[in-house]
C-alpha cells in the first residue's frame, strides 16, 4: 500500500506543476516548495537544536500557536521550525515572529521526507490537529525522534476506522503520544489499541483567552460605531451575504454593521458594496471620511477581524452555509458576544457545544435570520445572557497548552 501511495504522490506532484500554470494558488503551492531546503539550510546551523511544528493551514497554525509560544519559552536554546502544507497558511504567516524558520512542507515522498528532516534536524516534532503524512512519520520513527499530535480530533468517518484503513492506522503507530480534544476521540483510537492518549482539550481556547490581554483598540472602528448597537459579520461567504444583505437593507438606522468577508477580491467587494442600500464605506476608502456618518463598514483587508469583534454587540460568523462549515466562533465568544451561525457546524465541537448551551443561535434560512437578529437586538437581557454563556464557555475550556507542556517537560 505504501508503494501505491508513493506512486500517487509522485503523479500528483506532476499534475500540480501543470495545474499551477493556470491557478495562482497552486502556483504559490509549487513555487514555494522550490526553496524549502535552501531556506532551512540558511536558517539552521549544524550545531542547532530545533523543534518542528507542522500545520496544514492558517487555522491549524493559530490552533498550535499557544503551544509553539510555550515551547519556545521552555526551550530557549532550541530553534523553532514551522511548516505549512497550504498557501493560505504559509502566505499569511510566513513572516511570523515565533519561528526561526517558516517553510512549506515538501510533498510526502520518502526522499523529500529524508531531505526535509535532515535539513530541519528536529529533536522533537508536533503535528497539529490532523496531519498524517506516512513517509514523514515513518522517517521520524526510524530516527527515533519524539513525535506528538496536539489538539487531535478523530471521527468515525475517518479512514482509520474503516475496513480499508489499515494503511492509515499504521501511520498512527509512529506517534509517541496523542493529545486529543475530547473523550470521543480518545475512545475511538483506544478501539485501535492505542493507550498513549491524553484528553488535553483544544489549544485554541488558550489562544483566544490571550486576546483579552492585548490592546484591541481600533480608533476608526470606535469612530464608526459611535456608541450605536453594532453587528459584526465575520468571514462571510456569498451564501451568508445573500441572507444578510436583505436584513441590512431593511434594518433600522440605529443599528450599524461591520462586514469582514472571507474573500476580499476586488470584484467581490465591489459586488457586495453595490448590493447594500445603506450608506457604506470600505476600509480602503476610509481616509478623510467621517465614519460615524455611515451605517455599513466593509473591511476589505485581513488581519484585524479579531480586534473588530471586541466592538461587537452581536456577531454573525460565516461559512455555515458551505463546506466544511462555519469559521472560528471562539474569537467573538471570548469577548462575551452572542453568536449567530448557519446550519453546517456539526464538524466543529466548539460550535456544537455552544449551540447546545444556547450561547450560539443557528439559522437555516432568511426567516430564522430575521428572528435571531430581532431577538438579540430587541431583548438586551437575552443578548447579555447568551454573551455570558459564550465567555464562560471559553474560560472553562482553557488549559490544554499547560497539559501538553507538563507532559513534554516531564519526559
mmCIF file of C-alpha atoms in Angstrom:
data_model
loop_
_atom_site.group_PDB
_atom_site.id
_atom_site.type_symbol
_atom_site.label_atom_id
_atom_site.label_comp_id
_atom_site.label_asym_id
_atom_site.label_seq_id
_atom_site.Cartn_x
_atom_site.Cartn_y
_atom_site.Cartn_z
ATOM 1 C CA UNK A 1 0.000 0.000 0.000
ATOM 2 C CA UNK A 2 2.855 2.403 0.777
ATOM 3 C CA UNK A 3 4.258 1.665 -2.678
ATOM 4 C CA UNK A 4 0.958 2.653 -4.321
ATOM 5 C CA UNK A 5 0.715 5.715 -2.104
ATOM 6 C CA UNK A 6 4.163 6.872 -3.220
ATOM 7 C CA UNK A 7 3.214 6.443 -6.885
ATOM 8 C CA UNK A 8 0.077 8.539 -6.345
ATOM 9 C CA UNK A 9 2.068 11.289 -4.593
ATOM 10 C CA UNK A 10 4.628 11.402 -7.431
ATOM 11 C CA UNK A 11 1.857 11.602 -10.045
ATOM 12 C CA UNK A 12 0.084 14.289 -8.016
ATOM 13 C CA UNK A 13 3.304 16.298 -7.931
ATOM 14 C CA UNK A 14 3.485 16.256 -11.742
ATOM 15 C CA UNK A 15 -0.166 17.288 -12.141
ATOM 16 C CA UNK A 16 0.203 20.070 -9.593
ATOM 17 C CA UNK A 17 3.032 21.593 -11.626
ATOM 18 C CA UNK A 18 0.834 21.534 -14.722
ATOM 19 C CA UNK A 19 -2.216 22.932 -12.942
ATOM 20 C CA UNK A 20 -0.059 25.663 -11.383
ATOM 21 C CA UNK A 21 0.196 27.208 -14.849
ATOM 22 C CA UNK A 22 -3.500 28.089 -14.603
ATOM 23 C CA UNK A 23 -4.056 28.625 -10.861
ATOM 24 C CA UNK A 24 -2.421 31.437 -8.825
ATOM 25 C CA UNK A 25 -2.930 29.480 -5.605
ATOM 26 C CA UNK A 26 -1.331 26.322 -6.984
ATOM 27 C CA UNK A 27 1.458 28.434 -8.420
ATOM 28 C CA UNK A 28 2.287 29.533 -4.878
ATOM 29 C CA UNK A 29 1.955 25.918 -3.717
ATOM 30 C CA UNK A 30 4.516 24.704 -6.273
ATOM 31 C CA UNK A 31 6.892 27.679 -6.356
ATOM 32 C CA UNK A 32 7.099 27.941 -2.584
ATOM 33 C CA UNK A 33 8.442 24.417 -2.312
ATOM 34 C CA UNK A 34 11.415 25.035 -4.588
ATOM 35 C CA UNK A 35 13.444 26.853 -1.922
ATOM 36 C CA UNK A 36 12.445 24.916 1.212
ATOM 37 C CA UNK A 37 15.739 23.071 1.751
ATOM 38 C CA UNK A 38 17.748 26.159 0.840
ATOM 39 C CA UNK A 39 15.777 28.187 3.402
ATOM 40 C CA UNK A 40 16.240 25.577 6.120
ATOM 41 C CA UNK A 41 19.966 25.338 5.426
ATOM 42 C CA UNK A 42 20.314 29.108 5.681
ATOM 43 C CA UNK A 43 18.387 29.320 8.961
ATOM 44 C CA UNK A 44 19.515 26.137 10.715
ATOM 45 C CA UNK A 45 23.178 25.535 11.512
ATOM 46 C CA UNK A 46 24.689 22.093 12.011
ATOM 47 C CA UNK A 47 25.078 22.752 15.734
ATOM 48 C CA UNK A 48 21.495 23.966 16.242
ATOM 49 C CA UNK A 49 18.851 22.079 18.152
ATOM 50 C CA UNK A 50 15.365 22.510 16.726
ATOM 51 C CA UNK A 51 11.729 21.734 17.445
ATOM 52 C CA UNK A 52 9.442 21.351 14.439
ATOM 53 C CA UNK A 53 5.721 22.186 14.284
ATOM 54 C CA UNK A 54 3.623 21.329 11.244
ATOM 55 C CA UNK A 55 0.257 22.916 10.422
ATOM 56 C CA UNK A 56 -1.914 22.193 7.424
ATOM 57 C CA UNK A 57 -3.055 25.770 7.074
ATOM 58 C CA UNK A 58 -3.752 29.010 8.925
ATOM 59 C CA UNK A 59 -6.396 27.595 11.249
ATOM 60 C CA UNK A 60 -4.127 24.829 12.483
ATOM 61 C CA UNK A 61 -1.252 27.278 12.942
ATOM 62 C CA UNK A 62 -3.431 29.520 15.098
ATOM 63 C CA UNK A 63 -4.561 26.439 16.985
ATOM 64 C CA UNK A 64 -1.000 25.390 17.718
ATOM 65 C CA UNK A 65 0.351 28.871 18.408
ATOM 66 C CA UNK A 66 -0.103 28.753 22.205
ATOM 67 C CA UNK A 67 1.968 25.555 22.304
ATOM 68 C CA UNK A 68 4.612 26.983 19.976
ATOM 69 C CA UNK A 69 4.978 30.044 22.188
ATOM 70 C CA UNK A 70 5.175 27.997 25.397
ATOM 71 C CA UNK A 71 7.686 25.573 23.903
ATOM 72 C CA UNK A 72 9.792 28.485 22.695
ATOM 73 C CA UNK A 73 9.873 29.802 26.268
ATOM 74 C CA UNK A 74 10.519 26.392 27.823
ATOM 75 C CA UNK A 75 13.291 25.509 25.345
ATOM 76 C CA UNK A 76 15.137 28.811 24.786
ATOM 77 C CA UNK A 77 18.210 27.087 23.336
ATOM 78 C CA UNK A 78 16.216 25.461 20.549
ATOM 79 C CA UNK A 79 15.218 26.988 17.239
ATOM 80 C CA UNK A 80 11.616 26.686 16.119
ATOM 81 C CA UNK A 81 10.723 25.391 12.644
ATOM 82 C CA UNK A 82 7.141 25.856 11.396
ATOM 83 C CA UNK A 83 5.918 24.228 8.198
ATOM 84 C CA UNK A 84 2.671 24.642 6.266
ATOM 85 C CA UNK A 85 1.028 22.496 3.651
ATOM 86 C CA UNK A 86 -1.321 25.146 2.267
ATOM 87 C CA UNK A 87 -0.528 28.541 0.705
ATOM 88 C CA UNK A 88 -3.431 30.057 2.654
ATOM 89 C CA UNK A 89 -1.472 29.362 5.817
ATOM 90 C CA UNK A 90 2.067 29.983 4.656
ATOM 91 C CA UNK A 91 1.434 33.202 2.747
ATOM 92 C CA UNK A 92 -0.354 34.805 5.710
ATOM 93 C CA UNK A 93 2.089 33.709 8.416
ATOM 94 C CA UNK A 94 5.418 33.363 6.591
ATOM 95 C CA UNK A 95 6.737 36.414 8.433
ATOM 96 C CA UNK A 96 5.634 35.333 11.912
ATOM 97 C CA UNK A 97 7.996 36.181 14.772
ATOM 98 C CA UNK A 98 7.674 33.000 16.803
ATOM 99 C CA UNK A 99 9.541 30.694 14.365
ATOM 100 C CA UNK A 100 13.182 30.840 13.346
ATOM 101 C CA UNK A 101 12.309 29.196 10.020
ATOM 102 C CA UNK A 102 8.904 29.088 8.321
ATOM 103 C CA UNK A 103 8.590 26.960 5.190
ATOM 104 C CA UNK A 104 6.265 24.868 3.085
ATOM 105 C CA UNK A 105 6.206 21.136 3.731
ATOM 106 C CA UNK A 106 7.580 19.243 0.747
ATOM 107 C CA UNK A 107 5.250 16.676 -0.776
ATOM 108 C CA UNK A 108 5.211 13.429 1.163
ATOM 109 C CA UNK A 109 7.715 11.257 -0.695
ATOM 110 C CA UNK A 110 10.394 9.227 1.046
ATOM 111 C CA UNK A 111 13.222 11.275 -0.466
ATOM 112 C CA UNK A 112 11.517 14.569 0.423
ATOM 113 C CA UNK A 113 10.913 13.417 3.984
ATOM 114 C CA UNK A 114 14.568 12.467 4.355
ATOM 115 C CA UNK A 115 15.812 15.772 2.897
ATOM 116 C CA UNK A 116 13.441 17.869 4.982
ATOM 117 C CA UNK A 117 14.173 16.143 8.292
ATOM 118 C CA UNK A 118 17.935 16.216 7.704
ATOM 119 C CA UNK A 119 17.757 19.951 6.979
ATOM 120 C CA UNK A 120 15.411 20.768 9.862
ATOM 121 C CA UNK A 121 17.200 18.353 12.245
ATOM 122 C CA UNK A 122 14.386 18.335 14.834
ATOM 123 C CA UNK A 123 14.750 16.824 18.294
ATOM 124 C CA UNK A 124 11.000 16.898 18.788
ATOM 125 C CA UNK A 125 8.047 17.213 16.369
ATOM 126 C CA UNK A 126 4.435 18.351 16.763
ATOM 127 C CA UNK A 127 1.728 17.774 14.171
ATOM 128 C CA UNK A 128 -1.326 19.948 14.757
ATOM 129 C CA UNK A 129 -4.866 18.556 14.723
ATOM 130 C CA UNK A 130 -4.994 16.052 11.851
ATOM 131 C CA UNK A 131 -1.974 15.961 9.611
ATOM 132 C CA UNK A 132 -0.828 12.387 8.896
ATOM 133 C CA UNK A 133 1.933 12.065 6.264
ATOM 134 C CA UNK A 134 3.165 8.431 6.223
ATOM 135 C CA UNK A 135 6.653 8.971 4.777
ATOM 136 C CA UNK A 136 7.452 11.813 7.170
ATOM 137 C CA UNK A 137 6.069 9.890 10.125
ATOM 138 C CA UNK A 138 7.929 6.706 9.206
ATOM 139 C CA UNK A 139 11.196 8.630 8.801
ATOM 140 C CA UNK A 140 10.727 10.326 12.179
ATOM 141 C CA UNK A 141 10.075 6.994 13.843
ATOM 142 C CA UNK A 142 13.105 5.405 12.142
ATOM 143 C CA UNK A 143 15.253 8.222 13.525
ATOM 144 C CA UNK A 144 13.626 7.856 16.969
ATOM 145 C CA UNK A 145 12.543 11.490 17.025
ATOM 146 C CA UNK A 146 9.680 12.013 19.521
ATOM 147 C CA UNK A 147 6.539 12.926 17.576
ATOM 148 C CA UNK A 148 3.279 14.223 19.040
ATOM 149 C CA UNK A 149 -0.195 15.030 17.782
ATOM 150 C CA UNK A 150 -1.699 18.074 19.505
ATOM 151 C CA UNK A 151 -5.342 19.190 19.509
ATOM 152 C CA UNK A 152 -6.089 15.948 17.687
ATOM 153 C CA UNK A 153 -9.650 15.103 16.793
ATOM 154 C CA UNK A 154 -10.930 11.791 15.457
ATOM 155 C CA UNK A 155 -14.315 10.899 13.941
ATOM 156 C CA UNK A 156 -15.830 7.573 12.885
ATOM 157 C CA UNK A 157 -15.991 8.791 9.287
ATOM 158 C CA UNK A 158 -12.191 8.937 9.025
ATOM 159 C CA UNK A 159 -10.305 6.249 7.106
ATOM 160 C CA UNK A 160 -8.591 4.998 10.297
ATOM 161 C CA UNK A 161 -11.866 3.406 11.345
ATOM 162 C CA UNK A 162 -12.884 1.846 8.009
ATOM 163 C CA UNK A 163 -12.198 -1.695 6.818
ATOM 164 C CA UNK A 164 -9.802 -0.323 4.189
ATOM 165 C CA UNK A 165 -7.935 1.896 6.658
ATOM 166 C CA UNK A 166 -5.040 -0.373 7.638
ATOM 167 C CA UNK A 167 -2.516 1.802 5.819
ATOM 168 C CA UNK A 168 -3.729 4.891 7.666
ATOM 169 C CA UNK A 169 -3.856 3.074 11.005
ATOM 170 C CA UNK A 170 -0.197 2.184 10.595
ATOM 171 C CA UNK A 171 0.622 5.889 10.442
ATOM 172 C CA UNK A 172 -0.762 6.294 13.950
ATOM 173 C CA UNK A 173 1.850 3.843 15.279
ATOM 174 C CA UNK A 174 4.542 6.444 14.694
ATOM 175 C CA UNK A 175 3.247 8.925 17.306
ATOM 176 C CA UNK A 176 4.749 8.872 20.787
ATOM 177 C CA UNK A 177 1.649 10.474 22.274
ATOM 178 C CA UNK A 178 -1.735 11.798 21.230
ATOM 179 C CA UNK A 179 -3.170 14.942 22.817
ATOM 180 C CA UNK A 180 -6.804 14.929 21.750
ATOM 181 C CA UNK A 181 -9.604 17.416 22.123
ATOM 182 C CA UNK A 182 -12.322 15.224 23.596
ATOM 183 C CA UNK A 183 -13.278 11.878 25.121
ATOM 184 C CA UNK A 184 -14.930 10.622 21.947
ATOM 185 C CA UNK A 185 -11.614 10.966 20.079
ATOM 186 C CA UNK A 186 -9.831 9.083 22.851
ATOM 187 C CA UNK A 187 -12.359 6.248 22.804
ATOM 188 C CA UNK A 188 -12.130 5.901 19.030
ATOM 189 C CA UNK A 189 -8.369 5.445 18.911
ATOM 190 C CA UNK A 190 -8.443 3.263 22.018
ATOM 191 C CA UNK A 191 -10.513 0.861 19.924
ATOM 192 C CA UNK A 192 -7.488 0.626 17.634
ATOM 193 C CA UNK A 193 -5.321 -0.450 20.556
ATOM 194 C CA UNK A 194 -3.719 2.871 21.482
ATOM 195 C CA UNK A 195 -3.415 3.963 25.095
ATOM 196 C CA UNK A 196 -0.778 6.698 24.770
ATOM 197 C CA UNK A 197 -3.521 9.318 24.829
ATOM 198 C CA UNK A 198 -4.297 12.410 26.900
ATOM 199 C CA UNK A 199 -7.528 14.361 26.629
ATOM 200 C CA UNK A 200 -5.988 17.826 26.801
ATOM 201 C CA UNK A 201 -8.735 19.820 25.132
ATOM 202 C CA UNK A 202 -8.414 22.335 22.330
ATOM 203 C CA UNK A 203 -5.444 24.722 22.402
ATOM 204 C CA UNK A 204 -7.482 27.312 20.511
ATOM 205 C CA UNK A 205 -9.176 28.210 23.796
ATOM 206 C CA UNK A 206 -5.789 29.163 25.229
ATOM 207 C CA UNK A 207 -5.080 31.314 22.201
ATOM 208 C CA UNK A 208 -8.351 33.240 22.287
ATOM 209 C CA UNK A 209 -8.094 33.827 26.030
ATOM 210 C CA UNK A 210 -4.815 35.669 25.475
ATOM 211 C CA UNK A 211 -6.595 38.005 23.052
ATOM 212 C CA UNK A 212 -8.213 39.676 26.054
ATOM 213 C CA UNK A 213 -4.805 40.708 27.406
ATOM 214 C CA UNK A 214 -3.698 42.628 24.336
ATOM 215 C CA UNK A 215 -4.628 46.049 23.040
ATOM 216 C CA UNK A 216 -7.671 45.564 20.805
ATOM 217 C CA UNK A 217 -8.341 49.240 20.231
ATOM 218 C CA UNK A 218 -9.069 50.454 16.688
ATOM 219 C CA UNK A 219 -9.767 54.169 16.568
ATOM 220 C CA UNK A 220 -11.520 54.027 13.201
ATOM 221 C CA UNK A 221 -13.934 51.348 14.457
ATOM 222 C CA UNK A 222 -14.741 53.440 17.516
ATOM 223 C CA UNK A 223 -15.441 56.394 15.248
ATOM 224 C CA UNK A 224 -17.698 54.299 13.011
ATOM 225 C CA UNK A 225 -19.561 52.625 15.890
ATOM 226 C CA UNK A 226 -20.382 55.976 17.505
ATOM 227 C CA UNK A 227 -21.833 54.175 20.553
ATOM 228 C CA UNK A 228 -24.558 52.505 18.481
ATOM 229 C CA UNK A 229 -25.510 48.827 18.615
ATOM 230 C CA UNK A 230 -23.171 47.068 16.191
ATOM 231 C CA UNK A 231 -23.410 43.714 14.429
ATOM 232 C CA UNK A 232 -20.074 42.308 13.221
ATOM 233 C CA UNK A 233 -20.286 39.847 10.329
ATOM 234 C CA UNK A 234 -17.039 37.874 10.203
ATOM 235 C CA UNK A 235 -15.656 35.612 7.466
ATOM 236 C CA UNK A 236 -18.828 35.803 5.379
ATOM 237 C CA UNK A 237 -19.307 33.985 2.098
ATOM 238 C CA UNK A 238 -21.774 34.918 -0.683
ATOM 239 C CA UNK A 239 -24.318 32.389 0.647
ATOM 240 C CA UNK A 240 -24.240 34.150 4.017
ATOM 241 C CA UNK A 241 -24.355 37.563 2.393
ATOM 242 C CA UNK A 242 -27.405 36.691 0.289
ATOM 243 C CA UNK A 243 -29.408 36.469 3.523
ATOM 244 C CA UNK A 244 -27.598 39.196 5.437
ATOM 245 C CA UNK A 245 -27.895 41.919 2.800
ATOM 246 C CA UNK A 246 -31.672 41.648 2.824
ATOM 247 C CA UNK A 247 -31.691 42.164 6.591
ATOM 248 C CA UNK A 248 -29.210 45.034 6.447
ATOM 249 C CA UNK A 249 -31.181 46.835 3.736
ATOM 250 C CA UNK A 250 -34.319 46.663 5.869
ATOM 251 C CA UNK A 251 -32.661 47.463 9.193
ATOM 252 C CA UNK A 252 -33.123 50.437 11.483
ATOM 253 C CA UNK A 253 -30.663 53.308 11.205
ATOM 254 C CA UNK A 254 -29.953 52.759 14.921
ATOM 255 C CA UNK A 255 -28.018 49.565 14.114
ATOM 256 C CA UNK A 256 -24.602 49.520 12.456
ATOM 257 C CA UNK A 257 -22.985 46.666 10.542
ATOM 258 C CA UNK A 258 -19.334 45.747 10.014
ATOM 259 C CA UNK A 259 -18.757 43.123 7.310
ATOM 260 C CA UNK A 260 -15.402 41.334 7.060
ATOM 261 C CA UNK A 261 -15.788 38.956 4.079
ATOM 262 C CA UNK A 262 -13.734 35.790 3.828
ATOM 263 C CA UNK A 263 -12.743 36.694 0.280
ATOM 264 C CA UNK A 264 -11.544 40.250 -0.293
ATOM 265 C CA UNK A 265 -11.017 40.130 -4.050
ATOM 266 C CA UNK A 266 -11.838 43.491 -5.565
ATOM 267 C CA UNK A 267 -14.697 42.277 -7.753
ATOM 268 C CA UNK A 268 -16.430 40.543 -4.838
ATOM 269 C CA UNK A 269 -16.017 43.546 -2.570
ATOM 270 C CA UNK A 270 -17.480 45.819 -5.251
ATOM 271 C CA UNK A 271 -20.409 43.440 -5.753
ATOM 272 C CA UNK A 272 -21.033 43.338 -2.009
ATOM 273 C CA UNK A 273 -20.918 47.110 -1.687
ATOM 274 C CA UNK A 274 -23.238 47.540 -4.664
ATOM 275 C CA UNK A 275 -25.838 45.236 -3.068
ATOM 276 C CA UNK A 276 -26.011 47.275 0.161
ATOM 277 C CA UNK A 277 -28.564 50.077 0.017
ATOM 278 C CA UNK A 278 -27.416 51.733 3.253
ATOM 279 C CA UNK A 279 -24.598 54.284 3.444
ATOM 280 C CA UNK A 280 -21.451 52.178 3.081
ATOM 281 C CA UNK A 281 -17.713 52.743 3.402
ATOM 282 C CA UNK A 282 -14.786 50.437 2.633
ATOM 283 C CA UNK A 283 -11.725 50.112 4.841
ATOM 284 C CA UNK A 284 -9.587 51.002 1.833
ATOM 285 C CA UNK A 285 -11.574 54.227 1.352
ATOM 286 C CA UNK A 286 -11.930 55.325 4.972
ATOM 287 C CA UNK A 287 -9.350 58.108 4.992
ATOM 288 C CA UNK A 288 -10.678 61.674 5.254
ATOM 289 C CA UNK A 289 -14.230 60.438 5.802
ATOM 290 C CA UNK A 290 -16.498 60.966 8.790
ATOM 291 C CA UNK A 291 -17.015 57.289 9.566
ATOM 292 C CA UNK A 292 -19.807 57.993 12.051
ATOM 293 C CA UNK A 293 -21.997 59.035 9.113
ATOM 294 C CA UNK A 294 -22.019 55.520 7.642
ATOM 295 C CA UNK A 295 -24.178 52.558 8.623
ATOM 296 C CA UNK A 296 -22.181 49.775 6.954
ATOM 297 C CA UNK A 297 -18.401 49.304 7.083
ATOM 298 C CA UNK A 298 -16.884 46.700 4.728
ATOM 299 C CA UNK A 299 -13.416 45.506 5.779
ATOM 300 C CA UNK A 300 -11.521 44.817 2.557
ATOM 301 C CA UNK A 301 -8.296 43.867 4.313
ATOM 302 C CA UNK A 302 -7.113 41.000 6.515
ATOM 303 C CA UNK A 303 -5.664 40.655 9.993
ATOM 304 C CA UNK A 304 -7.952 42.891 12.073
ATOM 305 C CA UNK A 305 -11.172 40.890 12.433
ATOM 306 C CA UNK A 306 -10.289 39.655 15.925
ATOM 307 C CA UNK A 307 -9.902 43.210 17.194
ATOM 308 C CA UNK A 308 -13.109 44.250 15.442
ATOM 309 C CA UNK A 309 -15.037 41.562 17.342
ATOM 310 C CA UNK A 310 -14.229 43.427 20.558
ATOM 311 C CA UNK A 311 -16.592 46.191 19.360
ATOM 312 C CA UNK A 312 -19.473 43.852 18.505
ATOM 313 C CA UNK A 313 -22.763 43.637 20.351
ATOM 314 C CA UNK A 314 -23.766 40.678 18.182
ATOM 315 C CA UNK A 315 -21.596 38.535 15.890
ATOM 316 C CA UNK A 316 -22.542 36.592 12.802
ATOM 317 C CA UNK A 317 -19.806 34.120 11.824
ATOM 318 C CA UNK A 318 -19.892 32.968 8.212
ATOM 319 C CA UNK A 319 -19.197 29.686 6.475
ATOM 320 C CA UNK A 320 -22.159 27.823 7.917
ATOM 321 C CA UNK A 321 -23.948 27.566 4.582
ATOM 322 C CA UNK A 322 -20.984 25.873 2.869
ATOM 323 C CA UNK A 323 -18.478 23.085 3.383
ATOM 324 C CA UNK A 324 -16.665 22.236 5.553
ATOM 325 C CA UNK A 325 -18.731 24.691 7.601
ATOM 326 C CA UNK A 326 -18.680 27.594 9.983
ATOM 327 C CA UNK A 327 -15.498 29.580 10.634
ATOM 328 C CA UNK A 328 -13.899 30.351 14.006
ATOM 329 C CA UNK A 329 -16.536 31.255 16.607
ATOM 330 C CA UNK A 330 -14.146 31.296 19.563
ATOM 331 C CA UNK A 331 -12.783 34.759 18.793
ATOM 332 C CA UNK A 332 -16.135 36.525 19.227
ATOM 333 C CA UNK A 333 -17.049 34.150 22.061
ATOM 334 C CA UNK A 334 -14.052 35.179 24.161
ATOM 335 C CA UNK A 335 -15.361 38.761 24.145
ATOM 336 C CA UNK A 336 -18.688 37.614 25.569
ATOM 337 C CA UNK A 337 -20.706 38.203 22.417
ATOM 338 C CA UNK A 338 -23.809 36.229 21.327
ATOM 339 C CA UNK A 339 -23.196 34.493 18.001
ATOM 340 C CA UNK A 340 -25.352 33.549 15.024
ATOM 341 C CA UNK A 341 -24.208 30.912 12.506
ATOM 342 C CA UNK A 342 -25.512 28.901 9.559
ATOM 343 C CA UNK A 343 -26.574 25.236 9.695
ATOM 344 C CA UNK A 344 -23.273 23.477 8.837
ATOM 345 C CA UNK A 345 -21.432 23.305 12.148
ATOM 346 C CA UNK A 346 -21.518 19.641 13.204
ATOM 347 C CA UNK A 347 -17.814 19.074 12.414
ATOM 348 C CA UNK A 348 -16.816 21.750 14.923
ATOM 349 C CA UNK A 349 -17.047 20.661 18.540
ATOM 350 C CA UNK A 350 -16.958 24.182 19.952
ATOM 351 C CA UNK A 351 -19.810 25.331 17.712
ATOM 352 C CA UNK A 352 -21.876 22.264 18.557
ATOM 353 C CA UNK A 353 -21.292 22.804 22.276
ATOM 354 C CA UNK A 354 -22.198 26.494 22.151
ATOM 355 C CA UNK A 355 -25.371 25.802 20.153
ATOM 356 C CA UNK A 356 -26.416 23.257 22.789
ATOM 357 C CA UNK A 357 -25.523 25.694 25.567
ATOM 358 C CA UNK A 358 -27.658 28.342 23.799
ATOM 359 C CA UNK A 359 -24.889 30.910 23.566
ATOM 360 C CA UNK A 360 -24.912 30.466 19.793
ATOM 361 C CA UNK A 361 -28.004 30.563 17.569
ATOM 362 C CA UNK A 362 -28.066 28.533 14.377
ATOM 363 C CA UNK A 363 -30.264 29.580 11.457
ATOM 364 C CA UNK A 364 -31.404 27.752 8.349
ATOM 365 C CA UNK A 365 -32.998 30.464 6.227
ATOM 366 C CA UNK A 366 -33.964 34.107 5.846
ATOM 367 C CA UNK A 367 -36.886 33.950 8.270
ATOM 368 C CA UNK A 368 -34.759 32.423 11.039
ATOM 369 C CA UNK A 369 -32.028 35.006 10.461
ATOM 370 C CA UNK A 370 -34.558 37.818 10.934
ATOM 371 C CA UNK A 371 -35.879 36.162 14.091
ATOM 372 C CA UNK A 372 -32.392 35.681 15.562
ATOM 373 C CA UNK A 373 -31.240 39.247 14.935
ATOM 374 C CA UNK A 374 -34.528 40.737 16.127
ATOM 375 C CA UNK A 375 -34.417 38.675 19.319
ATOM 376 C CA UNK A 376 -30.912 39.821 20.205
ATOM 377 C CA UNK A 377 -31.481 43.432 19.187
ATOM 378 C CA UNK A 378 -34.790 43.863 20.994
ATOM 379 C CA UNK A 379 -34.059 41.857 24.136
ATOM 380 C CA UNK A 380 -30.984 43.189 25.901
ATOM 381 C CA UNK A 381 -31.228 40.611 28.703
ATOM 382 C CA UNK A 382 -31.222 37.777 26.162
ATOM 383 C CA UNK A 383 -28.246 39.315 24.391
ATOM 384 C CA UNK A 384 -26.206 39.633 27.570
ATOM 385 C CA UNK A 385 -27.146 36.137 28.787
ATOM 386 C CA UNK A 386 -26.046 34.463 25.557
ATOM 387 C CA UNK A 387 -22.876 36.526 25.540
ATOM 388 C CA UNK A 388 -22.129 35.444 29.103
ATOM 389 C CA UNK A 389 -22.610 31.789 28.107
ATOM 390 C CA UNK A 390 -20.056 32.240 25.312
ATOM 391 C CA UNK A 391 -17.488 33.944 27.538
ATOM 392 C CA UNK A 392 -17.868 31.356 30.305
ATOM 393 C CA UNK A 393 -17.557 28.510 27.799
ATOM 394 C CA UNK A 394 -14.170 29.793 26.615
ATOM 395 C CA UNK A 395 -12.859 30.364 30.127
ATOM 396 C CA UNK A 396 -13.920 26.891 31.300
ATOM 397 C CA UNK A 397 -12.153 25.150 28.417
ATOM 398 C CA UNK A 398 -8.735 26.797 28.590
ATOM 399 C CA UNK A 399 -5.677 24.910 29.844
ATOM 400 C CA UNK A 400 -4.815 22.470 27.027
ATOM 401 C CA UNK A 401 -1.424 24.070 26.446
ATOM 402 C CA UNK A 402 -0.326 23.614 30.050
ATOM 403 C CA UNK A 403 -1.419 19.960 29.968
ATOM 404 C CA UNK A 404 0.734 19.335 26.885
ATOM 405 C CA UNK A 405 3.761 21.185 28.250
ATOM 406 C CA UNK A 406 3.607 19.393 31.604
ATOM 407 C CA UNK A 407 3.715 16.045 29.829
ATOM 408 C CA UNK A 408 6.539 17.064 27.466
ATOM 409 C CA UNK A 409 8.644 18.634 30.203
ATOM 410 C CA UNK A 410 8.371 15.516 32.366
ATOM 411 C CA UNK A 411 9.552 13.160 29.631
#
